[in-house]
Coordinates of C-alpha atoms and ligand atoms in Angstrom, one line a residue:
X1 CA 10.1 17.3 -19.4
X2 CA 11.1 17.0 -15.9
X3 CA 9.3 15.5 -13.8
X4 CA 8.1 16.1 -10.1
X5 CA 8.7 13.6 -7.5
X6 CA 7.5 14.4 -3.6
X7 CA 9.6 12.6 -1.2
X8 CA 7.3 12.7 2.2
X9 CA 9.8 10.9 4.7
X10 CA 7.3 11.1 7.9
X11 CA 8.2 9.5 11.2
X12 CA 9.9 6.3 12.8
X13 CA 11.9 4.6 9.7
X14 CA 10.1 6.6 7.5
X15 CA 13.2 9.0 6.8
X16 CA 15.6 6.2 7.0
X17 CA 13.9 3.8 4.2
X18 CA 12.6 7.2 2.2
X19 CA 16.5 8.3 2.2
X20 CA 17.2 5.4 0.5
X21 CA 15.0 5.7 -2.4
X22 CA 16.4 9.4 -2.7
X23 CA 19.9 7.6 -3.2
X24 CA 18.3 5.2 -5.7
X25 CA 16.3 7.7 -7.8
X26 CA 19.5 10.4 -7.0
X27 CA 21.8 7.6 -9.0
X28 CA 18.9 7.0 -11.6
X29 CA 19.3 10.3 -13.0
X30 CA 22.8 10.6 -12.5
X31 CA 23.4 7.5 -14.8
X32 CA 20.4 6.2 -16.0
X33 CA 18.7 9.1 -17.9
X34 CA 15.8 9.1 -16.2
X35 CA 14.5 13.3 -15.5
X36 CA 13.2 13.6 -12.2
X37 CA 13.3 16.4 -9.9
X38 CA 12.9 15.8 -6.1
X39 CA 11.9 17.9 -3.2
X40 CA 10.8 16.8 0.2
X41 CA 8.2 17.8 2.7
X42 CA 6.5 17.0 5.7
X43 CA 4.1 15.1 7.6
X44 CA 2.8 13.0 10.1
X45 CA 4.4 13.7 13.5
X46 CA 7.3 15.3 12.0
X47 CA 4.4 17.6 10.9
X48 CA 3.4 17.7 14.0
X49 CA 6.3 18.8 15.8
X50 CA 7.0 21.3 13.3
X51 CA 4.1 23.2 12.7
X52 CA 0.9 21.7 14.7
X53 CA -0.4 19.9 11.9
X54 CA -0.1 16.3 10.7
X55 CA -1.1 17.7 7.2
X56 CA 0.2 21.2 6.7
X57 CA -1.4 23.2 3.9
X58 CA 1.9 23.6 1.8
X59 CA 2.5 20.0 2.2
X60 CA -1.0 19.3 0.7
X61 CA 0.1 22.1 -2.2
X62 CA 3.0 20.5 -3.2
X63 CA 1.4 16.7 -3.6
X64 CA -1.2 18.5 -5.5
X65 CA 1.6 19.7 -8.0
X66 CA 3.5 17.0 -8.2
X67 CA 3.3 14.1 -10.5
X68 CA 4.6 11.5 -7.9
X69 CA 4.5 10.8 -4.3
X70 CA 6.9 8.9 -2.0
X71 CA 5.8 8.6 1.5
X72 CA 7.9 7.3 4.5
X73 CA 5.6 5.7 7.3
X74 CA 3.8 8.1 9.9
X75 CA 2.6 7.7 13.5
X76 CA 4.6 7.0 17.3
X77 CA 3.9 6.3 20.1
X78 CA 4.7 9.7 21.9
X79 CA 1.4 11.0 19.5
X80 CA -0.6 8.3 20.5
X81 CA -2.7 10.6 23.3
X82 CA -3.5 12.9 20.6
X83 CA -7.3 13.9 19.5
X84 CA -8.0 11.8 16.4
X85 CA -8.1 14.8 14.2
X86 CA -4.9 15.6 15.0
X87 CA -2.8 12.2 14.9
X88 CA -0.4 11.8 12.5
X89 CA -2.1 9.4 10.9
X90 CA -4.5 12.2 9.8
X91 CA -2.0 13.5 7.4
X92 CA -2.0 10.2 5.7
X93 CA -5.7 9.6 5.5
X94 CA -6.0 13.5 4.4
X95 CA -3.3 13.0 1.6
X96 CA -5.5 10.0 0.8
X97 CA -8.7 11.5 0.3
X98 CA -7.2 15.4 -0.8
X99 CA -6.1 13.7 -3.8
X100 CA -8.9 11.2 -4.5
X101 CA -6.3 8.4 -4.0
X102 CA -9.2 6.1 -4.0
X103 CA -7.7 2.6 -5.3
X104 CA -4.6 1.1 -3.0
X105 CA -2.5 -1.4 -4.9
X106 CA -1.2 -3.9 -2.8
X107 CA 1.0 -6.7 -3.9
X108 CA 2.2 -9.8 -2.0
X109 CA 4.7 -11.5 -3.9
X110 CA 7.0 -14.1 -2.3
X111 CA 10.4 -14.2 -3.4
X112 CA 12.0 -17.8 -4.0
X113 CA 14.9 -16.5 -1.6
X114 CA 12.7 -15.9 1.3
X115 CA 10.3 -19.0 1.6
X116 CA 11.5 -19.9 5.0
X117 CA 11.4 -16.2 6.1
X118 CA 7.4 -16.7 6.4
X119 CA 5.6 -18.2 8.9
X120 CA 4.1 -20.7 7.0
X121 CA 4.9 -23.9 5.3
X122 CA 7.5 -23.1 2.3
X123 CA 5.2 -25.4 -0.2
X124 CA 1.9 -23.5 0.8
X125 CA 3.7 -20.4 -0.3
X126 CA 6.2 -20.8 -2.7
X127 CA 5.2 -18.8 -5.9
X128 CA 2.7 -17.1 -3.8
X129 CA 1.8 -13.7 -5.8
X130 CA -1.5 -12.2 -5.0
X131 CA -2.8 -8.3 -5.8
X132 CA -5.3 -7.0 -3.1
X133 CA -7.0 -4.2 -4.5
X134 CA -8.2 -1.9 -1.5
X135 CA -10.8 0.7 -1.5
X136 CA -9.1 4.0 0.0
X137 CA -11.0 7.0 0.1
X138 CA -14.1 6.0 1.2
X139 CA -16.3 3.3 3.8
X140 CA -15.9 3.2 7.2
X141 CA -13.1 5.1 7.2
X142 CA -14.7 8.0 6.4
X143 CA -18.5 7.1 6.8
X144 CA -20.3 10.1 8.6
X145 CA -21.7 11.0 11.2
X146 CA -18.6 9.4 13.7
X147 CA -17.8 9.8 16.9
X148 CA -17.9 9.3 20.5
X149 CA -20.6 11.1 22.9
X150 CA -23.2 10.9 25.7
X151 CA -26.8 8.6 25.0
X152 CA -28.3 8.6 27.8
X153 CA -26.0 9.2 30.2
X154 CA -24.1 6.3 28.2
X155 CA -20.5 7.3 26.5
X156 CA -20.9 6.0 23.2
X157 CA -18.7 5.2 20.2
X158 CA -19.9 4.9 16.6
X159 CA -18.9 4.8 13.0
X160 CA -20.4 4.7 9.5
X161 CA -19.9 2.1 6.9
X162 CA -21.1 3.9 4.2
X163 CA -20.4 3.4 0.3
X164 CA -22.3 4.7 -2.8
X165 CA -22.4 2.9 -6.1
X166 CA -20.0 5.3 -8.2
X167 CA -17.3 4.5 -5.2
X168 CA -17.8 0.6 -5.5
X169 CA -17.7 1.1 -9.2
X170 CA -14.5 2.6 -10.1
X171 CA -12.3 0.9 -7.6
X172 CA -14.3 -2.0 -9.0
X173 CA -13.1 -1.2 -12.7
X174 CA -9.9 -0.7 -11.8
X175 CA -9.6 -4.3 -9.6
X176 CA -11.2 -5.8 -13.1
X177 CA -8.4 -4.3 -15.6
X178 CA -5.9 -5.5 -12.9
X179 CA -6.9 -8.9 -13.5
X180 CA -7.4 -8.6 -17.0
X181 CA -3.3 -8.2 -17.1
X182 CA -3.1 -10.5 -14.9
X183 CA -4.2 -14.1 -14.1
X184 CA -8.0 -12.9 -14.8
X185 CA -9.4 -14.3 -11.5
X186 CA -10.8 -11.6 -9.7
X187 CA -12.2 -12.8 -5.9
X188 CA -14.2 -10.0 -4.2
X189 CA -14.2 -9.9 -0.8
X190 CA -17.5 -8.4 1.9
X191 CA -19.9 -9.0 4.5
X192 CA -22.9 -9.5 2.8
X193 CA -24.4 -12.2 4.9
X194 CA -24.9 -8.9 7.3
X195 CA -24.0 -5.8 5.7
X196 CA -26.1 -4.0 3.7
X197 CA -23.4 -1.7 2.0
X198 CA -21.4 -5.0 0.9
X199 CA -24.7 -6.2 -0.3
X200 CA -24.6 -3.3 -2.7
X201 CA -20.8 -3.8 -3.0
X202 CA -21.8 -7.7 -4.2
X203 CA -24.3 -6.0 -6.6
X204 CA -22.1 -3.7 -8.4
X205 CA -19.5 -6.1 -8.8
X206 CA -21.3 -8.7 -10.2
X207 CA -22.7 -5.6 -12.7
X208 CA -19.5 -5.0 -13.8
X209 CA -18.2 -8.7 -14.2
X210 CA -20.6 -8.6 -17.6
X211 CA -18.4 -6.1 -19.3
X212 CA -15.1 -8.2 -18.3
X213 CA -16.7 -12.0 -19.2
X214 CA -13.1 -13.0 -19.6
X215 CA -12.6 -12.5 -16.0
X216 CA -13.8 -15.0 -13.7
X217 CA -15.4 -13.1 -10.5
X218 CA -16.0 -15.1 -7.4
X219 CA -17.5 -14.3 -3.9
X220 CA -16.3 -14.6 -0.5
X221 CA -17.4 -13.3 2.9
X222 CA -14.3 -11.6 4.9
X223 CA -13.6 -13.7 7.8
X224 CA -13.6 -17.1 5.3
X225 CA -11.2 -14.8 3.3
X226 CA -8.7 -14.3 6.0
X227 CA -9.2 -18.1 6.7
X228 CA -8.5 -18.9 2.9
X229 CA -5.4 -17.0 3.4
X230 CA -3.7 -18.8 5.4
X231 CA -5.1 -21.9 4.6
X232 CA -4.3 -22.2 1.0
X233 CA -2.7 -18.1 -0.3
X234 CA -2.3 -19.6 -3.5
X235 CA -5.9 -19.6 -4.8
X236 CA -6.0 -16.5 -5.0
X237 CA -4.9 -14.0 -8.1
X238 CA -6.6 -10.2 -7.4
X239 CA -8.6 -9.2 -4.6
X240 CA -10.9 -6.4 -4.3
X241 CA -12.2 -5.0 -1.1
X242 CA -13.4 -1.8 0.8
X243 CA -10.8 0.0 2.8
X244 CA -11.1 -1.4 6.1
X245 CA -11.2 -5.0 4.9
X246 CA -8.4 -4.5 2.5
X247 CA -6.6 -2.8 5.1
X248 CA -7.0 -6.2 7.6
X249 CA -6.6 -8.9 4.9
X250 CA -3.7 -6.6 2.9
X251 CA -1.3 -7.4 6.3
X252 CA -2.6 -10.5 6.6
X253 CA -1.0 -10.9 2.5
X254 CA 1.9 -9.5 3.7
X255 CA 2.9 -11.7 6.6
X256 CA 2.6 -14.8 4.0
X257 CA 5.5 -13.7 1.9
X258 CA 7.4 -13.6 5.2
X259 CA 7.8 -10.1 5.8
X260 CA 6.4 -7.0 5.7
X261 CA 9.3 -5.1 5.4
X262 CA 9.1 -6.3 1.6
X263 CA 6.0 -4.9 0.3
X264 CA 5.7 -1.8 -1.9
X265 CA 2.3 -0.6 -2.6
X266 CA 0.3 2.4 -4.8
X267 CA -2.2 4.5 -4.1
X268 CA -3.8 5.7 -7.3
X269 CA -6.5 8.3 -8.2
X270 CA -8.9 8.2 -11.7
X271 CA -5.9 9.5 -14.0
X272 CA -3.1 7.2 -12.3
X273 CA -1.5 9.8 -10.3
X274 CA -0.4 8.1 -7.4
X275 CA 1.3 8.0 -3.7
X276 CA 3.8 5.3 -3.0
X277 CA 4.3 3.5 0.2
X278 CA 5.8 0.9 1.7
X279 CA 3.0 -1.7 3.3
X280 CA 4.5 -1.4 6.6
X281 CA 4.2 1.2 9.4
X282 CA 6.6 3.7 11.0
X283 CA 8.2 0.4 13.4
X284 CA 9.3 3.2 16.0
X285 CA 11.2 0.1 17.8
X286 CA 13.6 0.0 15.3
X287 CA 13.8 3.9 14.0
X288 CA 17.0 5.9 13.8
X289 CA 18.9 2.5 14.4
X290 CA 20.0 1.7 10.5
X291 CA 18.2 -1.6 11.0
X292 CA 15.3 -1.2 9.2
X293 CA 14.6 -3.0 5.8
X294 CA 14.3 -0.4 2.7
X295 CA 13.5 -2.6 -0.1
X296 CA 9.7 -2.5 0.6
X297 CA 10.1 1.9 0.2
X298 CA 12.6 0.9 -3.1
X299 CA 9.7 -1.5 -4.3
X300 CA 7.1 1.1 -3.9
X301 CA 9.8 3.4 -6.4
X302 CA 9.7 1.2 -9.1
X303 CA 5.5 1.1 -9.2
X304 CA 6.0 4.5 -9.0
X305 CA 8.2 4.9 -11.8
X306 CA 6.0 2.5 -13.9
X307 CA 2.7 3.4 -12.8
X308 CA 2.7 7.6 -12.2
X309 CA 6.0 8.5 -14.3
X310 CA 6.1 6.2 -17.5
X311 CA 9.1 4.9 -16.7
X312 CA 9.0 1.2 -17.4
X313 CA 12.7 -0.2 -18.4
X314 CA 14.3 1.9 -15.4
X315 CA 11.4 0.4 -13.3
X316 CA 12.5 -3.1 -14.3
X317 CA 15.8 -2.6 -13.6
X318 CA 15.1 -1.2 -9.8
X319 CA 13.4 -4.7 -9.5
X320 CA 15.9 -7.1 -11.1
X321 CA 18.2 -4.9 -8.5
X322 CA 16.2 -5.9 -5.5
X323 CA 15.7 -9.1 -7.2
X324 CA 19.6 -9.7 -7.5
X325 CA 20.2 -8.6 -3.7
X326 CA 18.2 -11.0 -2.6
X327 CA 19.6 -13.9 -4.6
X328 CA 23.3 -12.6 -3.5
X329 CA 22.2 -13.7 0.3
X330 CA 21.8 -9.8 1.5
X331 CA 19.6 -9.8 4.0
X332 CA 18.3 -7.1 6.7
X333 CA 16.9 -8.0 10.1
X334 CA 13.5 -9.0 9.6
X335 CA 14.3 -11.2 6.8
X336 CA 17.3 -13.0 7.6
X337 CA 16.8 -16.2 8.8
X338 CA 19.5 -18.0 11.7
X339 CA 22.9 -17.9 11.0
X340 CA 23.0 -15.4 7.9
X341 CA 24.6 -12.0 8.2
X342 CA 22.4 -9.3 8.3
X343 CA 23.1 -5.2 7.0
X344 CA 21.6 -2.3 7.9
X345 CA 19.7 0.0 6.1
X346 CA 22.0 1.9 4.6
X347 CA 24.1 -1.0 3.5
X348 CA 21.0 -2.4 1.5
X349 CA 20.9 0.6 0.1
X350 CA 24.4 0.3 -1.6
X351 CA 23.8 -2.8 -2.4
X352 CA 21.0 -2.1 -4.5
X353 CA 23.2 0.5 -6.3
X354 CA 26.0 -1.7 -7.1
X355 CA 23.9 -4.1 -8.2
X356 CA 21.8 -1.3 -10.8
X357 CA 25.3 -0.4 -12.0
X358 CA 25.8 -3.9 -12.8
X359 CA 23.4 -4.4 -15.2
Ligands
LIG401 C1 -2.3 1.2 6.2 C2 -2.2 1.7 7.6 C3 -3.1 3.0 7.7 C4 -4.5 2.5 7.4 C5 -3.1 3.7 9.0 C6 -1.7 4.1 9.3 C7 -4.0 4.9 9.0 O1 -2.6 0.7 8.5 O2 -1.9 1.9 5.2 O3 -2.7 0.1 6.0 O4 -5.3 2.0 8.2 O5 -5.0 2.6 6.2
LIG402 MG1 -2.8 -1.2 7.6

């Protein structure tokens, strides 16, 4: 049976890197067999401009229908004076919690190739391959009441960090089976030296850890988390964190393996339907310029095609492609380091093709 894929291109690179992975999954089922059907939609600003809305109802409609989602980057500068409910990062966060996306995926795996692409010392990297798992539909990101008003004569700004034990639970479950397949080290990561939510968070976690005794849970409080992960990356296997935490220490992840332009990532709700997206933002610097790197967007295809579409061997095949790229010396921009040529987006792009028709 066919199945559906939503390509939601967005703003800045977003339709640059997203057109990409149309060319990819376009030449999948050209010559590799794989049935998908694509169709494309909008958001964000591009929402925006068209129809007042970052999240337009048919928009929401079509994600609910289909069995994938690919999603671009979203947010500018020229919407940056927007109200908050309108921003296009609304249509993000609404796709989000619409669909109960409630567990983020977020690997950081360092590529031999690009050791001296990151920041830090090659040795305290090298190998480097950590999983954040990131709470996404819920804590402070969505904590009511929030806003900003008048107390006593006083403008005043305030949020809710608020998180119930079912929501700690199953993102917790799912951060468990991820270790389970993985290195079964599982470090969980709060505040509760001050905050009572993550005190519950520590609870429920440590709950859970007696129906997975093969994995070994650990501790740790945020700010020695972000410490530890620039300090010494490597201890770490999977991570599990609430949503603003994860969002904070998941680009922290990301700058080890020397770029964020890299890193795929999943979005998943309770059956393992799923939104893919590249860890990094809409780079509005760089957009309409063919400089931008796709292979974070062409990552994000091949979790989507093994985690939402059953579609393991071409999966692996998309990321022997990427791997092969890199080890051929193609490099964009951001990950090129002095003296090596770099291509542009669009090149990449053909180069991941001809090195899928390779194999
Ligand atoms: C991310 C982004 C988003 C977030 C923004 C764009 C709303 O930073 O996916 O990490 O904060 O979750
Ligand atoms: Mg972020």
């Amino acid at each position: 049976m066919t199945q559906e894929v939503l390509l939601l291109p967005g703003d800045g690179i977003g339709p640059e890197v997203t057109a990409q992975a149309a060319r990819v999954l376009d030449w999948m089922i050209d010559n590799a067999g794989v049935d998908l059907h694509l169709s494309e939609a909008l958001v964000g600003g591009a929402a925006i401009e068209a129809t007042g809305e970052p999240l337009p109802e048919g928009t929401l409609e079509a994600a609910r229908q289909a069995d994938a989602i690919l999603l671009g980057a979203v947010g500018g500068p020229q919407w940056d004076a927007l109200p908050m409910a309108q921003r296009p990062e609304k249509g993000l966060l609404g796709l989000r919690s619409e669909l109960d996306l409630f567990a983020n995926l977020r690997p950081a795996i360092l590529y031999p190739e690009l050791a001296e692409a990151s920041s830090l010392k090659a040795e305290v990297v090298s190998g480097l391959d950590i999983l954040i798992v990131r709470e996404l539909t819920g804590g402070i990101y969505f904590g009511q009441p929030r806003g900003i008003e008048e107390r006593d004569g006083v403008r005043t700004g305030f949020n809710t960090y608020v998180y119930s034990e079912p929501e700690i639970e199953r993102v917790g479950r799912v951060a468990f089976e991820t270790a389970m397949k993985r290195g079964k080290t599982l470090c969980s990561v709060d505040k509760a030296n001050v905050l009572e939510v993550t005190v519950l968070w520590r609870e429920v976690m440590n709950r859970l850890s007696a129906e997975y005794p093969e994995v070994e849970l650990t501790h740790m409080y945020v700010d020695n988390a972000a410490m530890q992960l620039v300090r010494n990356p490597k201890q770490f296997d999977v991570m599990v964190t609430g949503n603003m935490f994860g969002d904070i220490l998941s680009d922290c992840a990301a700058m080890l393996t020397g770029s964020i332009g890299m890193l795929p990532s999943a979005s998943l709700d309770v059956n393992g339907k799923g939104m893919y997206e590249p860890v990094h933002g809409s780079a509005p610097d760089i957009a309409g310029q063919d400089k931008a790197n796709p292979l974070a967007t062409l990552l994000s295809v091949a979790m989507m095609l093994r985690h939402s579409l059953g579609l393991t061997a071409p999966a692996d095949r998309l990321e022997r492609a990427v791997q092969s790229v890199l080890a051929d010396g193609h490099r964009t921009g951001d990950i090129a380091t002095a003296g090596e040529s770099v291509l542009g987006t669009q090149a990449m792009g053909d180069a991941v093709i001809a090195a899928l028709a390779a194999q």
